[in-house]
């Protein structure tokens, strides 16, 4: 497993503030980054988000009370707080921080914080006056003195209409702070360029040539690289997928735009070219083509630049270049030839005659100078994790 959040257990305490609903998005991002999330909802937190929503997104039982006998029998609160690699309090309210600073144990959240020596990260969100109040600032100083990491809230307009510090930081900033708790990761200091998705080549102002690439595999790889500590530039064709945590995304439409964005992203240490780039573009008509009775228009196609081959033979070639090959027959022979022709170190080859496009599952073989390895059928997320572990060991980092 690469370091970062993959495989980590995070105990997430959701306290009662208007920002509690944003904790739901945080749960999704944490799970997407490979973490297990054990949710705890305070009594007041349950006024803002339902236990059901939190447990459905976390895929775990929500703990809400000290006095839940069944949970206590299964896993006492002390064990619960110690099973985690990190405790995150989001949102951290003025009240919970005051109780934690005072060493109170008057509800499940406060008890967990007192009963553990697991690192704690608090993400405050509250009204600006409450944040600026000397009592709150005193409590934060005490918490920091006790070794708790307390993030600074964002400045801006508050739900109550006031303006100033107190807003919950945005989710990518919280994710970065959480990732930092787990150390730099095996790919820290390296820049990775990833392409993903299809390209659209316009025929006229309303039509285009495209393909069925969903972008899922490339986005999963970009997320896994970021989780392993790399700085990631993701050049994405037209897809409606959320940007993985910690990834810089550049949206493009055509192969030419994708090539320009890739060149602009260099230098990079790693390039993983997953995009299904259209091989041909059409000569674009300036106005919408009309049915005028003279028969269908002829499409004049021109060859697109090969972005992978360009990077593979560039003077600024990244130290490791990985391409993908989607084939419908003679998989290994095509992939091996492609590896050499395009100047790639590795080719991840998959047979797309089996309905891989748009699916969450795939079946790939890794083709290197040493030969081919069959990775068997598995989720695209697992291919991402395994590829990134392989990249980490290539760079000499412990996977
Ligand atoms: O030649 P083919 O399209 O099968 O090669 C697939 C690999 O080459 C993928 O890694 C893809 O991202 C890359 N490619 C590219 N630019 C193109 C065509 C393919 O970067 N114009």
Short mmCIF file of C-alpha atoms and ligand atoms in Angstrom, two decimals:
data_model
loop_
_atom_site.label_atom_id
_atom_site.label_comp_id
_atom_site.label_asym_id
_atom_site.label_seq_id
_atom_site.Cartn_x
_atom_site.Cartn_y
_atom_site.Cartn_z
CA UNK A 1 0.00 0.00 0.00
CA UNK A 2 1.35 3.45 -0.73
CA UNK A 3 1.47 5.77 2.26
CA UNK A 4 -0.93 8.68 2.47
CA UNK A 5 -4.50 7.95 3.39
CA UNK A 6 -4.80 4.56 1.74
CA UNK A 7 -5.72 1.95 4.35
CA UNK A 8 -5.80 4.43 7.25
CA UNK A 9 -8.62 4.46 9.78
CA UNK A 10 -9.97 7.89 10.63
CA UNK A 11 -12.36 8.47 13.51
CA UNK A 12 -14.47 11.43 12.38
CA UNK A 13 -16.30 13.37 15.08
CA UNK A 14 -19.05 15.59 13.67
CA UNK A 15 -20.12 18.25 16.17
CA UNK A 16 -23.19 20.47 16.04
CA UNK A 17 -22.68 23.41 13.73
CA UNK A 18 -24.16 24.64 10.49
CA UNK A 19 -21.01 23.37 8.70
CA UNK A 20 -21.82 19.78 9.79
CA UNK A 21 -23.35 19.06 6.40
CA UNK A 22 -19.93 19.57 4.81
CA UNK A 23 -18.65 16.64 6.86
CA UNK A 24 -20.64 14.41 4.50
CA UNK A 25 -18.53 15.55 1.58
CA UNK A 26 -15.40 15.04 3.66
CA UNK A 27 -16.43 11.43 4.33
CA UNK A 28 -16.78 10.82 0.60
CA UNK A 29 -13.38 12.31 -0.13
CA UNK A 30 -11.69 10.35 2.64
CA UNK A 31 -13.14 7.11 1.36
CA UNK A 32 -12.19 7.99 -2.18
CA UNK A 33 -8.62 8.45 -0.93
CA UNK A 34 -8.75 4.90 0.48
CA UNK A 35 -9.38 5.67 4.15
CA UNK A 36 -11.82 3.86 6.44
CA UNK A 37 -14.03 6.36 8.27
CA UNK A 38 -15.54 5.59 11.70
CA UNK A 39 -18.16 8.30 12.24
CA UNK A 40 -19.20 9.74 15.58
CA UNK A 41 -22.07 12.23 15.64
CA UNK A 42 -22.65 14.45 18.68
CA UNK A 43 -26.19 15.00 19.91
CA UNK A 44 -26.22 18.50 18.45
CA UNK A 45 -24.50 17.31 15.28
CA UNK A 46 -27.52 15.06 14.70
CA UNK A 47 -29.65 18.23 14.44
CA UNK A 48 -27.75 19.17 11.29
CA UNK A 49 -27.05 15.81 9.60
CA UNK A 50 -28.82 12.53 10.10
CA UNK A 51 -27.02 9.46 11.46
CA UNK A 52 -28.36 7.58 8.43
CA UNK A 53 -26.72 9.93 5.91
CA UNK A 54 -23.42 9.75 7.75
CA UNK A 55 -23.43 5.97 8.11
CA UNK A 56 -24.52 5.44 4.50
CA UNK A 57 -21.63 7.54 3.20
CA UNK A 58 -19.10 6.09 5.64
CA UNK A 59 -20.32 2.53 5.15
CA UNK A 60 -19.98 2.12 8.94
CA UNK A 61 -22.22 2.31 11.99
CA UNK A 62 -22.49 5.81 13.42
CA UNK A 63 -21.82 6.13 17.13
CA UNK A 64 -23.82 8.86 18.81
CA UNK A 65 -23.97 8.07 22.50
CA UNK A 66 -21.86 6.89 25.38
CA UNK A 67 -24.76 4.76 26.47
CA UNK A 68 -25.35 2.67 23.39
CA UNK A 69 -25.11 -0.73 25.04
CA UNK A 70 -24.79 -2.74 21.87
CA UNK A 71 -21.87 -0.68 20.61
CA UNK A 72 -20.27 -0.72 24.03
CA UNK A 73 -20.45 -4.50 24.02
CA UNK A 74 -18.97 -4.69 20.52
CA UNK A 75 -16.34 -2.02 20.92
CA UNK A 76 -15.92 0.18 23.96
CA UNK A 77 -15.35 3.87 23.45
CA UNK A 78 -11.77 3.56 24.54
CA UNK A 79 -11.06 0.93 21.93
CA UNK A 80 -12.95 3.02 19.37
CA UNK A 81 -10.68 5.98 19.91
CA UNK A 82 -7.58 3.81 19.77
CA UNK A 83 -8.54 1.82 16.68
CA UNK A 84 -7.98 4.96 14.62
CA UNK A 85 -4.80 6.28 13.05
CA UNK A 86 -6.16 9.81 13.37
CA UNK A 87 -9.12 11.54 14.99
CA UNK A 88 -10.61 14.38 12.94
CA UNK A 89 -13.16 16.74 14.49
CA UNK A 90 -15.12 18.44 11.69
CA UNK A 91 -16.71 20.79 12.34
CA UNK A 92 -15.08 21.55 15.69
CA UNK A 93 -17.49 23.84 17.51
CA UNK A 94 -16.57 26.39 20.18
CA UNK A 95 -18.39 24.26 22.75
CA UNK A 96 -16.65 20.97 21.93
CA UNK A 97 -13.25 22.68 21.84
CA UNK A 98 -13.98 24.27 25.24
CA UNK A 99 -14.93 20.92 26.71
CA UNK A 100 -11.92 19.18 25.17
CA UNK A 101 -9.59 21.92 26.41
CA UNK A 102 -11.01 21.49 29.91
CA UNK A 103 -10.65 17.71 29.83
CA UNK A 104 -14.40 17.11 30.18
CA UNK A 105 -15.96 13.74 29.32
CA UNK A 106 -19.62 14.64 29.24
CA UNK A 107 -20.56 13.09 25.91
CA UNK A 108 -19.16 10.49 23.54
CA UNK A 109 -17.12 13.00 21.50
CA UNK A 110 -15.44 14.58 24.53
CA UNK A 111 -14.85 11.17 26.13
CA UNK A 112 -13.18 9.84 23.00
CA UNK A 113 -10.90 12.88 22.85
CA UNK A 114 -9.92 12.43 26.49
CA UNK A 115 -9.47 8.65 26.35
CA UNK A 116 -6.97 8.57 23.50
CA UNK A 117 -3.39 9.26 22.62
CA UNK A 118 -4.18 9.07 18.88
CA UNK A 119 -3.28 12.33 17.05
CA UNK A 120 -6.20 14.76 16.82
CA UNK A 121 -6.92 17.28 14.05
CA UNK A 122 -9.66 19.85 14.70
CA UNK A 123 -11.33 21.81 11.90
CA UNK A 124 -13.13 24.73 13.52
CA UNK A 125 -16.23 26.40 12.13
CA UNK A 126 -18.29 28.92 14.06
CA UNK A 127 -19.62 32.44 14.14
CA UNK A 128 -16.90 35.08 13.77
CA UNK A 129 -17.52 36.60 17.24
CA UNK A 130 -17.36 33.17 18.85
CA UNK A 131 -14.10 32.47 17.03
CA UNK A 132 -12.55 35.80 18.03
CA UNK A 133 -13.74 35.60 21.64
CA UNK A 134 -10.80 35.43 24.07
CA UNK A 135 -12.30 32.31 25.68
CA UNK A 136 -12.24 30.42 22.37
CA UNK A 137 -8.73 31.65 21.55
CA UNK A 138 -7.59 30.59 25.03
CA UNK A 139 -9.10 27.13 24.54
CA UNK A 140 -7.38 26.76 21.18
CA UNK A 141 -4.04 27.71 22.73
CA UNK A 142 -4.56 25.05 25.40
CA UNK A 143 -5.53 22.43 22.83
CA UNK A 144 -2.47 23.24 20.73
CA UNK A 145 -0.36 23.05 23.88
CA UNK A 146 -1.79 19.56 24.42
CA UNK A 147 -0.60 18.54 20.94
CA UNK A 148 -3.89 18.91 19.07
CA UNK A 149 -3.62 20.32 15.53
CA UNK A 150 -6.23 23.07 15.17
CA UNK A 151 -6.66 24.43 11.64
CA UNK A 152 -7.32 28.10 11.01
CA UNK A 153 -10.83 28.73 9.70
CA UNK A 154 -11.42 30.54 6.41
CA UNK A 155 -12.38 34.20 6.16
CA UNK A 156 -15.60 35.15 4.44
CA UNK A 157 -19.35 35.49 4.65
CA UNK A 158 -20.93 33.32 7.30
CA UNK A 159 -24.21 31.42 7.24
CA UNK A 160 -25.52 33.95 9.80
CA UNK A 161 -24.74 36.86 7.43
CA UNK A 162 -21.72 38.18 9.35
CA UNK A 163 -18.29 38.45 7.77
CA UNK A 164 -14.85 37.36 9.01
CA UNK A 165 -12.89 34.30 10.16
CA UNK A 166 -14.88 31.26 11.22
CA UNK A 167 -15.88 29.48 8.02
CA UNK A 168 -14.96 25.84 7.61
CA UNK A 169 -11.88 25.57 5.33
CA UNK A 170 -12.73 24.05 1.96
CA UNK A 171 -12.64 20.28 1.62
CA UNK A 172 -9.37 20.04 -0.43
CA UNK A 173 -7.61 22.11 2.26
CA UNK A 174 -8.94 19.79 4.97
CA UNK A 175 -7.88 16.75 2.94
CA UNK A 176 -4.38 18.20 2.53
CA UNK A 177 -4.15 18.82 6.29
CA UNK A 178 -5.27 15.25 6.99
CA UNK A 179 -2.80 13.82 4.45
CA UNK A 180 0.00 15.86 6.07
CA UNK A 181 -0.73 14.06 9.37
CA UNK A 182 0.36 10.81 7.75
CA UNK A 183 3.74 12.07 6.64
CA UNK A 184 5.00 13.08 3.24
CA UNK A 185 4.15 9.85 1.33
CA UNK A 186 6.49 7.84 -0.91
CA UNK A 187 6.13 10.15 -3.93
CA UNK A 188 6.61 13.43 -2.04
CA UNK A 189 8.64 15.92 -4.06
CA UNK A 190 7.73 14.34 -7.41
CA UNK A 191 5.49 15.89 -10.05
CA UNK A 192 3.13 13.56 -11.91
CA UNK A 193 1.28 14.41 -15.11
CA UNK A 194 -1.85 12.37 -15.83
CA UNK A 195 -4.21 12.53 -18.79
CA UNK A 196 -7.73 11.12 -18.57
CA UNK A 197 -11.02 10.91 -20.40
CA UNK A 198 -11.83 11.23 -24.09
CA UNK A 199 -11.23 14.18 -26.36
CA UNK A 200 -13.97 15.82 -28.41
CA UNK A 201 -13.04 16.95 -31.89
CA UNK A 202 -15.58 19.42 -33.24
CA UNK A 203 -17.19 18.81 -36.64
CA UNK A 204 -19.17 22.03 -36.54
CA UNK A 205 -20.32 24.28 -33.66
CA UNK A 206 -22.77 21.62 -32.37
CA UNK A 207 -21.25 18.23 -33.25
CA UNK A 208 -18.09 16.38 -32.38
CA UNK A 209 -16.18 13.13 -32.78
CA UNK A 210 -15.73 11.46 -29.40
CA UNK A 211 -15.38 8.06 -27.75
CA UNK A 212 -16.70 6.12 -24.76
CA UNK A 213 -13.82 6.78 -22.35
CA UNK A 214 -15.31 7.61 -18.92
CA UNK A 215 -12.14 9.03 -17.33
CA UNK A 216 -12.62 6.81 -14.26
CA UNK A 217 -9.28 5.00 -14.54
CA UNK A 218 -7.23 8.16 -15.07
CA UNK A 219 -9.00 10.02 -12.25
CA UNK A 220 -8.40 7.06 -9.89
CA UNK A 221 -4.69 7.08 -10.80
CA UNK A 222 -4.42 10.85 -10.30
CA UNK A 223 -6.05 10.49 -6.87
CA UNK A 224 -3.79 7.59 -5.88
CA UNK A 225 -0.67 9.52 -6.96
CA UNK A 226 -1.77 12.51 -4.88
CA UNK A 227 -2.53 10.25 -1.91
CA UNK A 228 1.03 8.93 -2.21
CA UNK A 229 2.32 12.49 -1.88
CA UNK A 230 3.02 13.42 -5.51
CA UNK A 231 2.13 16.84 -6.88
CA UNK A 232 -0.36 15.91 -9.58
CA UNK A 233 -1.46 17.75 -12.71
CA UNK A 234 -4.50 16.04 -14.23
CA UNK A 235 -5.28 17.06 -17.80
CA UNK A 236 -8.88 15.95 -18.24
CA UNK A 237 -10.96 15.65 -21.37
CA UNK A 238 -14.70 16.38 -21.20
CA UNK A 239 -15.99 14.22 -18.31
CA UNK A 240 -18.25 15.00 -15.37
CA UNK A 241 -16.16 13.47 -12.59
CA UNK A 242 -15.21 15.10 -9.29
CA UNK A 243 -11.59 16.22 -9.02
CA UNK A 244 -9.68 13.84 -6.72
CA UNK A 245 -8.39 15.36 -3.49
CA UNK A 246 -5.16 17.31 -3.79
CA UNK A 247 -5.06 17.19 -7.60
CA UNK A 248 -4.60 20.21 -9.88
CA UNK A 249 -6.99 19.76 -12.79
CA UNK A 250 -6.80 21.33 -16.24
CA UNK A 251 -9.93 20.77 -18.33
CA UNK A 252 -9.54 20.50 -22.09
CA UNK A 253 -11.74 19.52 -25.00
CA UNK A 254 -9.59 18.56 -28.00
CA UNK A 255 -6.39 16.56 -28.53
CA UNK A 256 -4.56 19.76 -29.48
CA UNK A 257 -5.62 21.43 -26.24
CA UNK A 258 -4.62 18.31 -24.30
CA UNK A 259 -1.19 18.32 -25.90
CA UNK A 260 -0.68 22.01 -25.14
CA UNK A 261 -1.76 21.50 -21.51
CA UNK A 262 0.65 18.55 -21.17
CA UNK A 263 3.55 20.50 -22.61
CA UNK A 264 2.74 23.40 -20.29
CA UNK A 265 2.76 21.02 -17.30
CA UNK A 266 6.34 19.85 -17.98
CA UNK A 267 8.76 19.27 -16.38
CA UNK A 268 7.36 16.23 -14.62
CA UNK A 269 8.97 13.17 -13.06
CA UNK A 270 6.14 10.82 -13.95
CA UNK A 271 3.68 10.82 -16.88
CA UNK A 272 0.72 8.47 -16.91
CA UNK A 273 -1.20 8.95 -20.14
CA UNK A 274 -4.58 7.33 -19.70
CA UNK A 275 -6.67 9.54 -21.97
CA UNK A 276 -8.36 8.03 -25.01
CA UNK A 277 -7.17 10.72 -27.37
CA UNK A 278 -9.05 10.89 -30.66
CA UNK A 279 -6.70 9.78 -33.44
CA UNK A 280 -8.30 12.10 -35.95
CA UNK A 281 -9.88 15.51 -35.92
CA UNK A 282 -12.28 16.85 -38.48
CA UNK A 283 -11.92 20.00 -40.46
CA UNK A 284 -14.35 22.09 -38.47
CA UNK A 285 -17.18 23.82 -40.33
CA UNK A 286 -17.64 27.42 -39.11
CA UNK A 287 -21.46 27.07 -39.07
CA UNK A 288 -23.80 24.17 -38.34
CA UNK A 289 -23.89 21.72 -41.27
CA UNK A 290 -27.41 21.59 -42.75
CA UNK A 291 -29.34 18.88 -44.56
CA UNK A 292 -29.71 20.68 -47.88
CA UNK A 293 -30.78 17.72 -50.03
CA UNK A 294 -27.39 17.22 -51.63
CA UNK A 295 -26.57 14.17 -49.50
CA UNK A 296 -24.44 13.74 -46.38
CA UNK A 297 -21.36 15.96 -46.06
CA UNK A 298 -17.93 14.37 -46.42
CA UNK A 299 -15.84 14.58 -43.25
CA UNK A 300 -12.23 15.45 -43.98
CA UNK A 301 -10.12 13.97 -41.18
CA UNK A 302 -6.62 15.00 -40.17
CA UNK A 303 -4.34 13.04 -37.88
CA UNK A 304 -4.03 14.31 -34.32
CA UNK A 305 -0.68 14.62 -32.56
CA UNK A 306 0.25 11.59 -30.47
CA UNK A 307 0.64 13.14 -27.04
CA UNK A 308 2.23 10.10 -25.42
CA UNK A 309 4.79 9.66 -28.20
CA UNK A 310 5.56 13.38 -28.01
CA UNK A 311 6.23 13.17 -24.26
CA UNK A 312 8.09 9.86 -24.63
CA UNK A 313 10.53 11.40 -27.11
CA UNK A 314 10.67 14.90 -25.62
CA UNK A 315 13.97 16.43 -24.50
CA UNK A 316 12.24 17.00 -21.14
CA UNK A 317 10.96 13.41 -21.00
CA UNK A 318 9.79 12.49 -17.49
CA UNK A 319 11.90 9.79 -15.80
CA UNK A 320 8.99 7.37 -15.94
CA UNK A 321 6.48 7.38 -18.82
CA UNK A 322 3.45 5.10 -18.66
CA UNK A 323 0.98 4.65 -21.50
CA UNK A 324 -2.26 2.76 -21.79
CA UNK A 325 -3.36 0.52 -24.61
CA UNK A 326 -6.97 -0.34 -25.26
CA UNK A 327 -7.13 -3.19 -27.74
CA UNK A 328 -9.75 -5.55 -29.06
CA UNK A 329 -7.34 -8.32 -30.12
CA UNK A 330 -3.66 -9.35 -30.06
CA UNK A 331 -3.33 -7.42 -26.82
CA UNK A 332 0.25 -8.15 -25.80
CA UNK A 333 1.82 -7.90 -29.24
CA UNK A 334 0.20 -4.49 -29.84
CA UNK A 335 1.09 -3.25 -26.36
CA UNK A 336 4.74 -4.31 -26.63
CA UNK A 337 5.10 -2.61 -30.02
CA UNK A 338 3.36 0.51 -28.69
CA UNK A 339 5.74 0.68 -25.71
CA UNK A 340 8.76 0.92 -27.98
CA UNK A 341 7.19 3.10 -30.67
CA UNK A 342 5.89 5.69 -28.21
CA UNK A 343 8.98 5.82 -26.02
CA UNK A 344 7.07 4.61 -22.95
CA UNK A 345 8.63 2.62 -20.09
CA UNK A 346 5.45 0.75 -19.28
CA UNK A 347 2.17 0.10 -21.06
CA UNK A 348 -0.94 -0.85 -19.13
CA UNK A 349 -2.81 -2.99 -21.64
CA UNK A 350 -6.47 -3.90 -21.46
CA UNK A 351 -8.85 -5.70 -23.72
CA UNK A 352 -11.79 -3.36 -24.24
CA UNK A 353 -13.87 -5.90 -26.12
CA UNK A 354 -15.06 -7.01 -22.64
CA UNK A 355 -17.06 -3.84 -21.84
CA UNK A 356 -14.43 -1.93 -19.85
CA UNK A 357 -15.53 1.55 -20.95
CA UNK A 358 -17.57 3.27 -18.26
CA UNK A 359 -17.30 0.26 -15.95
CA UNK A 360 -15.74 0.36 -12.47
CA UNK A 361 -13.94 -2.89 -13.28
CA UNK A 362 -11.19 -3.82 -15.67
CA UNK A 363 -8.60 -6.48 -16.44
CA UNK A 364 -5.12 -5.23 -17.28
CA UNK A 365 -1.65 -6.51 -17.99
CA UNK A 366 1.43 -4.45 -17.22
CA UNK A 367 3.87 -4.57 -20.14
CA UNK A 368 7.45 -3.55 -19.33
CA UNK A 369 10.85 -4.21 -20.94
CA UNK A 370 10.91 -7.42 -18.86
CA UNK A 371 7.65 -8.78 -20.26
CA UNK A 372 3.96 -8.84 -19.30
CA UNK A 373 2.27 -9.35 -15.94
CA UNK A 374 -1.40 -10.25 -15.76
CA UNK A 375 -3.06 -8.33 -12.91
CA UNK A 376 -6.34 -10.24 -13.28
CA UNK A 377 -9.87 -8.79 -13.18
CA UNK A 378 -10.22 -6.09 -10.53
CA UNK A 379 -11.73 -2.65 -9.83
CA UNK A 380 -10.13 0.34 -11.58
CA UNK A 381 -9.38 1.77 -8.13
CA UNK A 382 -7.27 -1.34 -7.40
CA UNK A 383 -5.35 -0.90 -10.67
CA UNK A 384 -4.64 2.69 -9.58
CA UNK A 385 -3.40 1.62 -6.16
CA UNK A 386 -1.22 -1.15 -7.57
CA UNK A 387 0.22 1.02 -10.31
CA UNK A 388 1.11 3.76 -7.83
CA UNK A 389 2.74 1.23 -5.46
CA UNK A 390 4.75 0.05 -8.47
CA UNK A 391 5.71 3.62 -9.36
CA UNK A 392 6.79 4.22 -5.74
CA UNK A 393 9.06 1.19 -5.77
CA UNK A 394 10.45 2.27 -9.17
CA UNK A 395 11.52 5.53 -7.51
CA UNK A 396 13.06 3.59 -4.66
CA UNK A 397 10.45 4.54 -2.09
CA UNK A 398 9.07 1.83 0.15
CA UNK A 399 5.60 1.06 -1.19
O1 LIG B 1 -2.15 4.32 -30.16
P1 LIG B 1 -3.12 4.22 -29.05
O2 LIG B 1 -4.18 5.27 -29.08
O3 LIG B 1 -3.71 2.86 -28.84
O4 LIG B 1 -2.20 4.49 -27.75
C1 LIG B 1 -2.74 4.57 -26.50
C2 LIG B 1 -1.84 5.37 -25.61
O5 LIG B 1 -1.34 6.50 -26.29
C3 LIG B 1 -2.56 5.92 -24.40
O6 LIG B 1 -1.65 6.02 -23.34
C4 LIG B 1 -3.02 7.29 -24.87
O7 LIG B 1 -3.21 8.16 -23.80
C5 LIG B 1 -1.88 7.71 -25.76
N1 LIG B 1 -2.27 8.54 -26.92
C6 LIG B 1 -1.89 9.86 -26.93
N2 LIG B 1 -2.20 10.65 -28.01
C7 LIG B 1 -2.85 10.14 -29.07
C8 LIG B 1 -3.22 8.79 -29.07
C9 LIG B 1 -2.93 8.03 -27.97
O8 LIG B 1 -1.31 10.33 -25.95
N3 LIG B 1 -3.11 10.93 -30.10
#
